[in-house]
Amino acid sequence: MRYITKILVAIVAVGIAVGCFKEEKQGTRLLIELWSQNVEEDPVTRCSSDIEGYAFRIDNGTKWEVKTWEDALNRCITNTERPSEQLTTPDIIATYDTESRYQLTFELWEEHTFLVIVDKTNKIYATRSYDTPMNLPEVYTQLHLYAWRKSGNANGWTTVNPFPDEVREPLVPREEDSEEGSEDDSDDSTNESTEA
């Protein structure tokens, strides 16, 4: 019995040692579920706009930003501590699939990256610094793009609306708008038949 116990202890010790020295792997697939809201009264809906996602490899501790809407469209980020330093060639371009639940996917293999998501249709963008986790093949998250807000921070993202005063159309037509339209149509047809 004592011999069996020693063997079991040795097996457990070897298992722990192997687990401790397991090779760690840097990199993950970041899958993002995108939601939109153009006006405050809109319901939040799944995003199906013209979206672009890209990322830059950055050094740990450095801070970056997208300064203007033109920079967002031109894939340009600026170092906030040294404004003369800019990066203009992304290391990663995200894949975008409106049919998928998680529409945007980043393949991240660098330790530190700066992510940018641009909604070209609704003229809004979001950014964040991201430290890629070890031994985590996939990460699932959400991003809400509220075009009626000037800017905001949530879940590590900073969302910027460079055109806060622009009048925006609802993404989902309101019921009263469609009812008013149908009433107007019926009034026109009544007038036409009366005149005829």
PDB file of C-alpha atoms in Angstrom:
ATOM      1  CA  MET A   1       0.000   0.000   0.000  1.00  0.00           C
ATOM      2  CA  ARG A   2       2.824   2.368   0.910  1.00  0.00           C
ATOM      3  CA  TYR A   3       4.494   1.632  -2.452  1.00  0.00           C
ATOM      4  CA  ILE A   4       1.297   2.519  -4.377  1.00  0.00           C
ATOM      5  CA  THR A   5       0.939   5.781  -2.444  1.00  0.00           C
ATOM      6  CA  LYS A   6       4.509   6.776  -3.344  1.00  0.00           C
ATOM      7  CA  ILE A   7       3.838   6.047  -7.017  1.00  0.00           C
ATOM      8  CA  LEU A   8       0.644   8.126  -6.975  1.00  0.00           C
ATOM      9  CA  VAL A   9       2.454  11.038  -5.280  1.00  0.00           C
ATOM     10  CA  ALA A  10       5.220  10.847  -7.891  1.00  0.00           C
ATOM     11  CA  ILE A  11       2.687  10.837 -10.760  1.00  0.00           C
ATOM     12  CA  VAL A  12       0.889  13.871  -9.297  1.00  0.00           C
ATOM     13  CA  ALA A  13       4.215  15.707  -8.825  1.00  0.00           C
ATOM     14  CA  VAL A  14       5.230  15.017 -12.429  1.00  0.00           C
ATOM     15  CA  GLY A  15       1.808  16.192 -13.641  1.00  0.00           C
ATOM     16  CA  ILE A  16       2.134  19.445 -11.695  1.00  0.00           C
ATOM     17  CA  ALA A  17       5.672  20.011 -12.972  1.00  0.00           C
ATOM     18  CA  VAL A  18       4.608  19.447 -16.595  1.00  0.00           C
ATOM     19  CA  GLY A  19       1.664  21.834 -16.123  1.00  0.00           C
ATOM     20  CA  CYS A  20       3.929  24.496 -14.655  1.00  0.00           C
ATOM     21  CA  PHE A  21       6.334  24.342 -17.578  1.00  0.00           C
ATOM     22  CA  LYS A  22       3.667  24.234 -20.303  1.00  0.00           C
ATOM     23  CA  GLU A  23       4.581  26.564 -23.148  1.00  0.00           C
ATOM     24  CA  GLU A  24       2.501  29.726 -23.106  1.00  0.00           C
ATOM     25  CA  LYS A  25       1.146  30.971 -26.410  1.00  0.00           C
ATOM     26  CA  GLN A  26       0.630  34.646 -27.225  1.00  0.00           C
ATOM     27  CA  GLY A  27      -2.320  35.470 -29.440  1.00  0.00           C
ATOM     28  CA  THR A  28      -6.076  35.418 -29.695  1.00  0.00           C
ATOM     29  CA  ARG A  29      -8.994  35.954 -32.035  1.00  0.00           C
ATOM     30  CA  LEU A  30     -10.948  38.974 -30.773  1.00  0.00           C
ATOM     31  CA  LEU A  31     -14.566  38.632 -31.940  1.00  0.00           C
ATOM     32  CA  ILE A  32     -16.728  41.748 -31.610  1.00  0.00           C
ATOM     33  CA  GLU A  33     -20.500  41.937 -31.737  1.00  0.00           C
ATOM     34  CA  LEU A  34     -21.440  45.399 -33.053  1.00  0.00           C
ATOM     35  CA  TRP A  35     -24.613  47.315 -32.160  1.00  0.00           C
ATOM     36  CA  SER A  36     -25.838  50.660 -33.511  1.00  0.00           C
ATOM     37  CA  GLN A  37     -28.157  53.473 -32.482  1.00  0.00           C
ATOM     38  CA  ASN A  38     -28.365  56.581 -34.663  1.00  0.00           C
ATOM     39  CA  VAL A  39     -30.849  58.631 -32.614  1.00  0.00           C
ATOM     40  CA  GLU A  40     -31.685  58.303 -28.936  1.00  0.00           C
ATOM     41  CA  GLU A  41     -35.213  57.076 -29.652  1.00  0.00           C
ATOM     42  CA  ASP A  42     -33.937  54.262 -31.906  1.00  0.00           C
ATOM     43  CA  PRO A  43     -33.931  50.732 -30.565  1.00  0.00           C
ATOM     44  CA  VAL A  44     -30.395  49.346 -30.382  1.00  0.00           C
ATOM     45  CA  THR A  45     -29.978  47.208 -33.521  1.00  0.00           C
ATOM     46  CA  ARG A  46     -27.301  44.939 -34.941  1.00  0.00           C
ATOM     47  CA  CYS A  47     -24.819  46.944 -36.945  1.00  0.00           C
ATOM     48  CA  SER A  48     -24.881  46.409 -40.699  1.00  0.00           C
ATOM     49  CA  SER A  49     -23.084  49.612 -41.737  1.00  0.00           C
ATOM     50  CA  ASP A  50     -19.916  50.001 -43.786  1.00  0.00           C
ATOM     51  CA  ILE A  51     -17.426  49.052 -41.037  1.00  0.00           C
ATOM     52  CA  GLU A  52     -13.644  48.878 -41.115  1.00  0.00           C
ATOM     53  CA  GLY A  53     -11.391  47.546 -38.359  1.00  0.00           C
ATOM     54  CA  TYR A  54      -7.611  47.782 -38.160  1.00  0.00           C
ATOM     55  CA  ALA A  55      -4.876  47.578 -35.525  1.00  0.00           C
ATOM     56  CA  PHE A  56      -1.288  48.679 -34.956  1.00  0.00           C
ATOM     57  CA  ARG A  57       1.424  46.962 -32.944  1.00  0.00           C
ATOM     58  CA  ILE A  58       2.508  49.404 -30.212  1.00  0.00           C
ATOM     59  CA  ASP A  59       5.082  49.449 -27.425  1.00  0.00           C
ATOM     60  CA  ASN A  60       3.888  48.760 -23.894  1.00  0.00           C
ATOM     61  CA  GLY A  61       2.964  51.932 -22.025  1.00  0.00           C
ATOM     62  CA  THR A  62       2.642  54.164 -25.088  1.00  0.00           C
ATOM     63  CA  LYS A  63      -0.631  56.041 -25.604  1.00  0.00           C
ATOM     64  CA  TRP A  64      -2.208  56.576 -29.006  1.00  0.00           C
ATOM     65  CA  GLU A  65      -5.281  58.262 -30.452  1.00  0.00           C
ATOM     66  CA  VAL A  66      -7.116  58.971 -33.678  1.00  0.00           C
ATOM     67  CA  LYS A  67      -7.120  62.760 -33.855  1.00  0.00           C
ATOM     68  CA  THR A  68      -9.660  63.418 -36.630  1.00  0.00           C
ATOM     69  CA  TRP A  69     -12.297  61.757 -38.779  1.00  0.00           C
ATOM     70  CA  GLU A  70      -9.926  62.004 -41.743  1.00  0.00           C
ATOM     71  CA  ASP A  71      -7.256  60.179 -39.729  1.00  0.00           C
ATOM     72  CA  ALA A  72      -9.769  57.425 -38.920  1.00  0.00           C
ATOM     73  CA  LEU A  73     -10.552  57.001 -42.632  1.00  0.00           C
ATOM     74  CA  ASN A  74      -6.859  57.189 -43.601  1.00  0.00           C
ATOM     75  CA  ARG A  75      -5.764  54.656 -40.940  1.00  0.00           C
ATOM     76  CA  CYS A  76      -3.579  57.117 -39.057  1.00  0.00           C
ATOM     77  CA  ILE A  77      -2.931  57.122 -35.291  1.00  0.00           C
ATOM     78  CA  THR A  78      -0.908  59.646 -33.280  1.00  0.00           C
ATOM     79  CA  ASN A  79       1.227  59.199 -30.170  1.00  0.00           C
ATOM     80  CA  THR A  80      -0.405  61.410 -27.514  1.00  0.00           C
ATOM     81  CA  GLU A  81       2.936  62.151 -25.784  1.00  0.00           C
ATOM     82  CA  ARG A  82       4.875  62.788 -29.023  1.00  0.00           C
ATOM     83  CA  PRO A  83       2.345  64.184 -31.551  1.00  0.00           C
ATOM     84  CA  SER A  84       4.935  64.199 -34.344  1.00  0.00           C
ATOM     85  CA  GLU A  85       5.013  60.373 -34.172  1.00  0.00           C
ATOM     86  CA  GLN A  86       2.306  58.787 -36.296  1.00  0.00           C
ATOM     87  CA  LEU A  87       1.614  55.278 -37.591  1.00  0.00           C
ATOM     88  CA  THR A  88      -0.131  54.956 -40.953  1.00  0.00           C
ATOM     89  CA  THR A  89       0.255  51.317 -42.015  1.00  0.00           C
ATOM     90  CA  PRO A  90      -1.820  48.967 -39.856  1.00  0.00           C
ATOM     91  CA  ASP A  91      -0.299  45.628 -38.873  1.00  0.00           C
ATOM     92  CA  ILE A  92      -3.714  43.939 -38.761  1.00  0.00           C
ATOM     93  CA  ILE A  93      -6.889  44.376 -40.808  1.00  0.00           C
ATOM     94  CA  ALA A  94     -10.030  42.899 -39.243  1.00  0.00           C
ATOM     95  CA  THR A  95     -12.479  40.745 -41.163  1.00  0.00           C
ATOM     96  CA  TYR A  96     -16.081  41.948 -41.281  1.00  0.00           C
ATOM     97  CA  ASP A  97     -19.098  39.712 -41.842  1.00  0.00           C
ATOM     98  CA  THR A  98     -22.569  41.231 -41.345  1.00  0.00           C
ATOM     99  CA  GLU A  99     -24.147  37.741 -41.339  1.00  0.00           C
ATOM    100  CA  SER A 100     -22.101  36.527 -38.377  1.00  0.00           C
ATOM    101  CA  ARG A 101     -23.191  37.096 -34.762  1.00  0.00           C
ATOM    102  CA  TYR A 102     -19.747  38.568 -34.045  1.00  0.00           C
ATOM    103  CA  GLN A 103     -19.406  40.678 -37.174  1.00  0.00           C
ATOM    104  CA  LEU A 104     -15.807  41.874 -36.694  1.00  0.00           C
ATOM    105  CA  THR A 105     -12.788  39.628 -36.040  1.00  0.00           C
ATOM    106  CA  PHE A 106      -9.230  40.680 -35.207  1.00  0.00           C
ATOM    107  CA  GLU A 107      -6.423  38.077 -35.367  1.00  0.00           C
ATOM    108  CA  LEU A 108      -4.087  39.419 -32.675  1.00  0.00           C
ATOM    109  CA  TRP A 109      -0.619  37.900 -32.240  1.00  0.00           C
ATOM    110  CA  GLU A 110       1.222  40.955 -30.945  1.00  0.00           C
ATOM    111  CA  GLU A 111       1.507  41.566 -27.206  1.00  0.00           C
ATOM    112  CA  HIS A 112       0.241  45.167 -27.311  1.00  0.00           C
ATOM    113  CA  THR A 113      -1.989  46.651 -30.004  1.00  0.00           C
ATOM    114  CA  PHE A 114      -4.083  49.741 -30.656  1.00  0.00           C
ATOM    115  CA  LEU A 115      -7.432  48.884 -32.238  1.00  0.00           C
ATOM    116  CA  VAL A 116      -9.592  51.159 -34.393  1.00  0.00           C
ATOM    117  CA  ILE A 117     -13.132  50.493 -35.629  1.00  0.00           C
ATOM    118  CA  VAL A 118     -14.650  52.945 -38.108  1.00  0.00           C
ATOM    119  CA  ASP A 119     -18.363  53.106 -38.963  1.00  0.00           C
ATOM    120  CA  LYS A 120     -18.126  54.920 -42.297  1.00  0.00           C
ATOM    121  CA  THR A 121     -21.888  55.011 -42.816  1.00  0.00           C
ATOM    122  CA  ASN A 122     -22.762  56.725 -39.532  1.00  0.00           C
ATOM    123  CA  LYS A 123     -19.484  58.678 -39.181  1.00  0.00           C
ATOM    124  CA  ILE A 124     -18.362  57.424 -35.792  1.00  0.00           C
ATOM    125  CA  TYR A 125     -15.279  55.517 -34.634  1.00  0.00           C
ATOM    126  CA  ALA A 126     -14.011  53.642 -31.597  1.00  0.00           C
ATOM    127  CA  THR A 127     -10.490  52.975 -30.318  1.00  0.00           C
ATOM    128  CA  ARG A 128      -8.747  51.078 -27.549  1.00  0.00           C
ATOM    129  CA  SER A 129      -5.376  49.783 -26.446  1.00  0.00           C
ATOM    130  CA  TYR A 130      -5.413  46.019 -26.066  1.00  0.00           C
ATOM    131  CA  ASP A 131      -3.035  43.630 -24.310  1.00  0.00           C
ATOM    132  CA  THR A 132      -3.353  40.260 -26.020  1.00  0.00           C
ATOM    133  CA  PRO A 133      -3.992  37.499 -23.460  1.00  0.00           C
ATOM    134  CA  MET A 134      -1.859  34.379 -23.136  1.00  0.00           C
ATOM    135  CA  ASN A 135      -3.327  30.927 -23.875  1.00  0.00           C
ATOM    136  CA  LEU A 136      -6.762  32.279 -24.719  1.00  0.00           C
ATOM    137  CA  PRO A 137      -7.630  31.315 -28.310  1.00  0.00           C
ATOM    138  CA  GLU A 138     -10.796  33.432 -28.572  1.00  0.00           C
ATOM    139  CA  VAL A 139     -12.226  36.466 -26.775  1.00  0.00           C
ATOM    140  CA  TYR A 140     -15.845  37.578 -27.298  1.00  0.00           C
ATOM    141  CA  THR A 141     -16.963  41.135 -26.654  1.00  0.00           C
ATOM    142  CA  GLN A 142     -19.473  43.803 -27.714  1.00  0.00           C
ATOM    143  CA  LEU A 143     -19.189  47.361 -28.969  1.00  0.00           C
ATOM    144  CA  HIS A 144     -22.115  49.799 -29.074  1.00  0.00           C
ATOM    145  CA  LEU A 145     -21.808  52.624 -31.605  1.00  0.00           C
ATOM    146  CA  TYR A 146     -24.208  55.375 -30.507  1.00  0.00           C
ATOM    147  CA  ALA A 147     -24.039  57.959 -33.284  1.00  0.00           C
ATOM    148  CA  TRP A 148     -26.177  60.488 -31.366  1.00  0.00           C
ATOM    149  CA  ARG A 149     -23.639  60.757 -28.507  1.00  0.00           C
ATOM    150  CA  LYS A 150     -20.586  62.973 -28.771  1.00  0.00           C
ATOM    151  CA  SER A 151     -18.215  60.474 -27.174  1.00  0.00           C
ATOM    152  CA  GLY A 152     -18.111  57.839 -24.498  1.00  0.00           C
ATOM    153  CA  ASN A 153     -16.119  55.119 -22.770  1.00  0.00           C
ATOM    154  CA  ALA A 154     -17.323  51.570 -22.150  1.00  0.00           C
ATOM    155  CA  ASN A 155     -15.700  48.136 -21.875  1.00  0.00           C
ATOM    156  CA  GLY A 156     -12.266  49.595 -22.621  1.00  0.00           C
ATOM    157  CA  TRP A 157     -13.423  51.367 -25.797  1.00  0.00           C
ATOM    158  CA  THR A 158     -13.449  55.106 -26.445  1.00  0.00           C
ATOM    159  CA  THR A 159     -16.141  56.048 -28.959  1.00  0.00           C
ATOM    160  CA  VAL A 160     -15.858  59.374 -30.777  1.00  0.00           C
ATOM    161  CA  ASN A 161     -18.508  61.177 -32.804  1.00  0.00           C
ATOM    162  CA  PRO A 162     -16.658  63.832 -34.834  1.00  0.00           C
ATOM    163  CA  PHE A 163     -19.968  65.294 -36.106  1.00  0.00           C
ATOM    164  CA  PRO A 164     -22.132  65.628 -32.962  1.00  0.00           C
ATOM    165  CA  ASP A 165     -24.399  68.319 -34.427  1.00  0.00           C
ATOM    166  CA  GLU A 166     -25.215  66.436 -37.621  1.00  0.00           C
ATOM    167  CA  VAL A 167     -28.895  65.489 -37.911  1.00  0.00           C
ATOM    168  CA  ARG A 168     -29.192  61.722 -38.104  1.00  0.00           C
ATOM    169  CA  GLU A 169     -31.966  59.582 -39.520  1.00  0.00           C
ATOM    170  CA  PRO A 170     -33.372  56.781 -37.352  1.00  0.00           C
ATOM    171  CA  LEU A 171     -32.053  53.330 -38.249  1.00  0.00           C
ATOM    172  CA  VAL A 172     -35.517  51.884 -37.606  1.00  0.00           C
ATOM    173  CA  PRO A 173     -38.536  53.854 -38.929  1.00  0.00           C
ATOM    174  CA  ARG A 174     -40.929  54.847 -36.161  1.00  0.00           C
ATOM    175  CA  GLU A 175     -44.455  53.426 -36.265  1.00  0.00           C
ATOM    176  CA  GLU A 176     -46.080  56.866 -36.140  1.00  0.00           C
ATOM    177  CA  ASP A 177     -43.960  57.976 -39.146  1.00  0.00           C
ATOM    178  CA  SER A 178     -45.168  55.047 -41.246  1.00  0.00           C
ATOM    179  CA  GLU A 179     -48.771  55.553 -40.052  1.00  0.00           C
ATOM    180  CA  GLU A 180     -48.619  59.242 -40.973  1.00  0.00           C
ATOM    181  CA  GLY A 181     -47.282  58.293 -44.419  1.00  0.00           C
ATOM    182  CA  SER A 182     -50.116  55.825 -45.011  1.00  0.00           C
ATOM    183  CA  GLU A 183     -52.718  58.377 -43.842  1.00  0.00           C
ATOM    184  CA  ASP A 184     -51.299  60.935 -46.260  1.00  0.00           C
ATOM    185  CA  ASP A 185     -51.515  58.417 -49.106  1.00  0.00           C
ATOM    186  CA  SER A 186     -55.153  57.639 -48.350  1.00  0.00           C
ATOM    187  CA  ASP A 187     -55.999  61.346 -48.217  1.00  0.00           C
ATOM    188  CA  ASP A 188     -54.400  61.845 -51.640  1.00  0.00           C
ATOM    189  CA  SER A 189     -56.360  58.963 -53.173  1.00  0.00           C
ATOM    190  CA  THR A 190     -59.611  60.286 -51.652  1.00  0.00           C
ATOM    191  CA  ASN A 191     -58.976  63.724 -53.130  1.00  0.00           C
ATOM    192  CA  GLU A 192     -58.145  62.215 -56.493  1.00  0.00           C
ATOM    193  CA  SER A 193     -61.334  60.140 -56.636  1.00  0.00           C
ATOM    194  CA  THR A 194     -63.436  63.106 -55.532  1.00  0.00           C
ATOM    195  CA  GLU A 195     -61.915  65.305 -58.235  1.00  0.00           C
ATOM    196  CA  ALA A 196     -62.456  62.628 -60.893  1.00  0.00           C
TER     197      ALA A 196
END
